[in-house]
Amino acid sequence: MSAYNDKAVVLGSHKFAEADRVVILLTEQHGKVRAVARGVRKTRSSIGARLEPMSHVDISLRSGKDLDTVSEVKLINVHHNLRGDYERLTQGLSMVEAVNKLTPDREPVAHLYEVLYRALHALDQRRSPLMLGAFYWRLLAIEGHSPQLEVCVACGEKSDVVTFDVAQGGIHCISCRSGVPLSFGALDIMKMILGGKMNQALMLEESPAVHEVSLLAMEAMEAHLERRIRSLGVFDRHL
Ligand SMILES: [Zn+2]
């Protein structure tokens, strides 16, 4: 078995054998990796405590046939603030869950790793009503599903934008309108998030437009996850 080191965000874990856990890691260099942490359920294991979902770690692994094995873990960031705040905890868990569902095993996704650990770090540092919504839009963009925000997806019209259609993946003009009404404020915020002005978007306070963008993000992510699950031919919704 060969040994390797990597940095990773813990996406989740489940019980394995009598005293072990399998942890799912999004690593910087090796993509999504499943690894056994041996004996962590038997004793008060310090390794186990460092492998909570959302933790950012420096990890040593030994590669195995099906599962790798965790040999050492150093915490980079445990995100204390967000763990103590129910709302942020829920948002952080939703982030790692979405990434887990969308990422295939063993395909290097360094960019996604970086986006995820930065988002968790930002969530730990401050509250923002757009934290999860903005993350979902970024994630969809990384997945190649950036919404069309410049012209009507149906006819190419640039003006009179009135709706956003999640199924069509973009804005609609007044003649083609379908989906849900979209305010100018919400459209501006989406352009901020997807146009490299993420920090500016995260500074915004709660408002109807901010709420609109968050709701649309949830809807778009749900639709994308369903498409993905269908395309994999997996029908177990409890994945
Ligand atoms: Zn149109």
PDB file of N, CA, C and O in Angstrom, residues 11 22-27 30-35 66-67 99-109 228:
ATOM      1  N   LEU A  11     -16.526  15.644   4.044  1.00  0.00           N
ATOM      2  CA  LEU A  11     -17.882  15.829   3.511  1.00  0.00           C
ATOM      3  C   LEU A  11     -18.913  15.071   4.336  1.00  0.00           C
ATOM      4  O   LEU A  11     -20.075  15.457   4.405  1.00  0.00           O
ATOM      5  N   VAL A  22     -16.154   5.193   8.033  1.00  0.00           N
ATOM      6  CA  VAL A  22     -15.664   5.567   6.718  1.00  0.00           C
ATOM      7  C   VAL A  22     -15.911   7.057   6.584  1.00  0.00           C
ATOM      8  O   VAL A  22     -17.026   7.532   6.815  1.00  0.00           O
ATOM      9  N   VAL A  23     -14.850   7.795   6.288  1.00  0.00           N
ATOM     10  CA  VAL A  23     -15.012   9.230   6.078  1.00  0.00           C
ATOM     11  C   VAL A  23     -14.925   9.539   4.587  1.00  0.00           C
ATOM     12  O   VAL A  23     -14.163   8.898   3.860  1.00  0.00           O
ATOM     13  N   ILE A  24     -15.736  10.486   4.175  1.00  0.00           N
ATOM     14  CA  ILE A  24     -15.717  10.919   2.772  1.00  0.00           C
ATOM     15  C   ILE A  24     -15.030  12.281   2.755  1.00  0.00           C
ATOM     16  O   ILE A  24     -15.442  13.200   3.462  1.00  0.00           O
ATOM     17  N   LEU A  25     -13.958  12.362   1.978  1.00  0.00           N
ATOM     18  CA  LEU A  25     -13.120  13.558   1.973  1.00  0.00           C
ATOM     19  C   LEU A  25     -13.088  14.175   0.583  1.00  0.00           C
ATOM     20  O   LEU A  25     -13.012  13.453  -0.416  1.00  0.00           O
ATOM     21  N   LEU A  26     -13.153  15.501   0.530  1.00  0.00           N
ATOM     22  CA  LEU A  26     -12.857  16.160  -0.738  1.00  0.00           C
ATOM     23  C   LEU A  26     -11.425  16.662  -0.614  1.00  0.00           C
ATOM     24  O   LEU A  26     -11.155  17.611   0.120  1.00  0.00           O
ATOM     25  N   THR A  27     -10.512  15.989  -1.292  1.00  0.00           N
ATOM     26  CA  THR A  27      -9.102  16.342  -1.176  1.00  0.00           C
ATOM     27  C   THR A  27      -8.707  17.337  -2.262  1.00  0.00           C
ATOM     28  O   THR A  27      -9.388  17.477  -3.279  1.00  0.00           O
ATOM     29  N   HIS A  30      -6.513  14.611  -4.899  1.00  0.00           N
ATOM     30  CA  HIS A  30      -6.991  13.285  -5.289  1.00  0.00           C
ATOM     31  C   HIS A  30      -8.505  13.218  -5.463  1.00  0.00           C
ATOM     32  O   HIS A  30      -9.067  12.126  -5.573  1.00  0.00           O
ATOM     33  N   GLY A  31      -9.166  14.375  -5.478  1.00  0.00           N
ATOM     34  CA  GLY A  31     -10.617  14.372  -5.638  1.00  0.00           C
ATOM     35  C   GLY A  31     -11.317  13.822  -4.412  1.00  0.00           C
ATOM     36  O   GLY A  31     -10.796  13.894  -3.297  1.00  0.00           O
ATOM     37  N   LYS A  32     -12.496  13.232  -4.627  1.00  0.00           N
ATOM     38  CA  LYS A  32     -13.255  12.693  -3.498  1.00  0.00           C
ATOM     39  C   LYS A  32     -12.735  11.302  -3.154  1.00  0.00           C
ATOM     40  O   LYS A  32     -12.635  10.442  -4.020  1.00  0.00           O
ATOM     41  N   VAL A  33     -12.398  11.134  -1.885  1.00  0.00           N
ATOM     42  CA  VAL A  33     -11.777   9.894  -1.438  1.00  0.00           C
ATOM     43  C   VAL A  33     -12.583   9.339  -0.265  1.00  0.00           C
ATOM     44  O   VAL A  33     -13.022  10.086   0.610  1.00  0.00           O
ATOM     45  N   ARG A  34     -12.785   8.023  -0.265  1.00  0.00           N
ATOM     46  CA  ARG A  34     -13.405   7.358   0.898  1.00  0.00           C
ATOM     47  C   ARG A  34     -12.306   6.629   1.650  1.00  0.00           C
ATOM     48  O   ARG A  34     -11.538   5.880   1.051  1.00  0.00           O
ATOM     49  N   ALA A  35     -12.252   6.851   2.955  1.00  0.00           N
ATOM     50  CA  ALA A  35     -11.169   6.247   3.730  1.00  0.00           C
ATOM     51  C   ALA A  35     -11.680   5.741   5.080  1.00  0.00           C
ATOM     52  O   ALA A  35     -12.574   6.339   5.678  1.00  0.00           O
ATOM     53  N   ASP A  66     -10.327  -0.796  -2.269  1.00  0.00           N
ATOM     54  CA  ASP A  66     -11.613  -0.103  -2.334  1.00  0.00           C
ATOM     55  C   ASP A  66     -11.596   1.176  -1.512  1.00  0.00           C
ATOM     56  O   ASP A  66     -12.047   2.220  -1.946  1.00  0.00           O
ATOM     57  N   LEU A  67     -11.105   1.029  -0.304  1.00  0.00           N
ATOM     58  CA  LEU A  67     -11.064   2.169   0.608  1.00  0.00           C
ATOM     59  C   LEU A  67      -9.629   2.457   1.007  1.00  0.00           C
ATOM     60  O   LEU A  67      -8.837   1.543   1.194  1.00  0.00           O
ATOM     61  N   VAL A  99     -21.939  19.105  -2.308  1.00  0.00           N
ATOM     62  CA  VAL A  99     -20.664  18.758  -2.957  1.00  0.00           C
ATOM     63  C   VAL A  99     -20.497  17.238  -2.987  1.00  0.00           C
ATOM     64  O   VAL A  99     -20.099  16.662  -4.001  1.00  0.00           O
ATOM     65  N   ASN A 100     -20.854  16.589  -1.892  1.00  0.00           N
ATOM     66  CA  ASN A 100     -20.745  15.135  -1.832  1.00  0.00           C
ATOM     67  C   ASN A 100     -21.610  14.477  -2.903  1.00  0.00           C
ATOM     68  O   ASN A 100     -21.164  13.567  -3.613  1.00  0.00           O
ATOM     69  N   LYS A 101     -22.839  14.957  -3.060  1.00  0.00           N
ATOM     70  CA  LYS A 101     -23.753  14.350  -4.029  1.00  0.00           C
ATOM     71  C   LYS A 101     -23.299  14.580  -5.467  1.00  0.00           C
ATOM     72  O   LYS A 101     -23.566  13.783  -6.344  1.00  0.00           O
ATOM     73  N   LEU A 102     -22.639  15.715  -5.710  1.00  0.00           N
ATOM     74  CA  LEU A 102     -22.308  16.075  -7.093  1.00  0.00           C
ATOM     75  C   LEU A 102     -20.935  15.592  -7.542  1.00  0.00           C
ATOM     76  O   LEU A 102     -20.633  15.615  -8.726  1.00  0.00           O
ATOM     77  N   THR A 103     -20.093  15.178  -6.608  1.00  0.00           N
ATOM     78  CA  THR A 103     -18.714  14.879  -6.979  1.00  0.00           C
ATOM     79  C   THR A 103     -18.467  13.386  -7.111  1.00  0.00           C
ATOM     80  O   THR A 103     -18.707  12.632  -6.171  1.00  0.00           O
ATOM     81  N   PRO A 104     -18.001  12.939  -8.267  1.00  0.00           N
ATOM     82  CA  PRO A 104     -17.654  11.521  -8.415  1.00  0.00           C
ATOM     83  C   PRO A 104     -16.357  11.205  -7.663  1.00  0.00           C
ATOM     84  O   PRO A 104     -15.566  12.111  -7.400  1.00  0.00           O
ATOM     85  N   ASP A 105     -16.161   9.954  -7.308  1.00  0.00           N
ATOM     86  CA  ASP A 105     -14.953   9.547  -6.589  1.00  0.00           C
ATOM     87  C   ASP A 105     -13.705   9.691  -7.470  1.00  0.00           C
ATOM     88  O   ASP A 105     -13.756   9.425  -8.662  1.00  0.00           O
ATOM     89  N   ARG A 106     -12.618  10.079  -6.827  1.00  0.00           N
ATOM     90  CA  ARG A 106     -11.277   9.989  -7.431  1.00  0.00           C
ATOM     91  C   ARG A 106     -11.033  10.812  -8.676  1.00  0.00           C
ATOM     92  O   ARG A 106     -10.148  10.518  -9.458  1.00  0.00           O
ATOM     93  N   GLU A 107     -11.864  11.830  -8.900  1.00  0.00           N
ATOM     94  CA  GLU A 107     -11.561  12.730 -10.011  1.00  0.00           C
ATOM     95  C   GLU A 107     -11.047  14.025  -9.409  1.00  0.00           C
ATOM     96  O   GLU A 107     -11.757  14.658  -8.635  1.00  0.00           O
ATOM     97  N   PRO A 108      -9.823  14.420  -9.736  1.00  0.00           N
ATOM     98  CA  PRO A 108      -9.288  15.642  -9.126  1.00  0.00           C
ATOM     99  C   PRO A 108     -10.167  16.857  -9.432  1.00  0.00           C
ATOM    100  O   PRO A 108     -10.556  17.078 -10.571  1.00  0.00           O
ATOM    101  N   VAL A 109     -10.538  17.573  -8.377  1.00  0.00           N
ATOM    102  CA  VAL A 109     -11.378  18.764  -8.525  1.00  0.00           C
ATOM    103  C   VAL A 109     -10.814  19.860  -7.617  1.00  0.00           C
ATOM    104  O   VAL A 109     -11.478  20.325  -6.711  1.00  0.00           O
ATOM    105  N   ARG A 228     -28.980  14.976 -11.924  1.00  0.00           N
ATOM    106  CA  ARG A 228     -27.763  14.206 -11.753  1.00  0.00           C
ATOM    107  C   ARG A 228     -28.068  12.788 -11.258  1.00  0.00           C
ATOM    108  O   ARG A 228     -27.544  11.808 -11.768  1.00  0.00           O
TER     109      ARG A 228
END
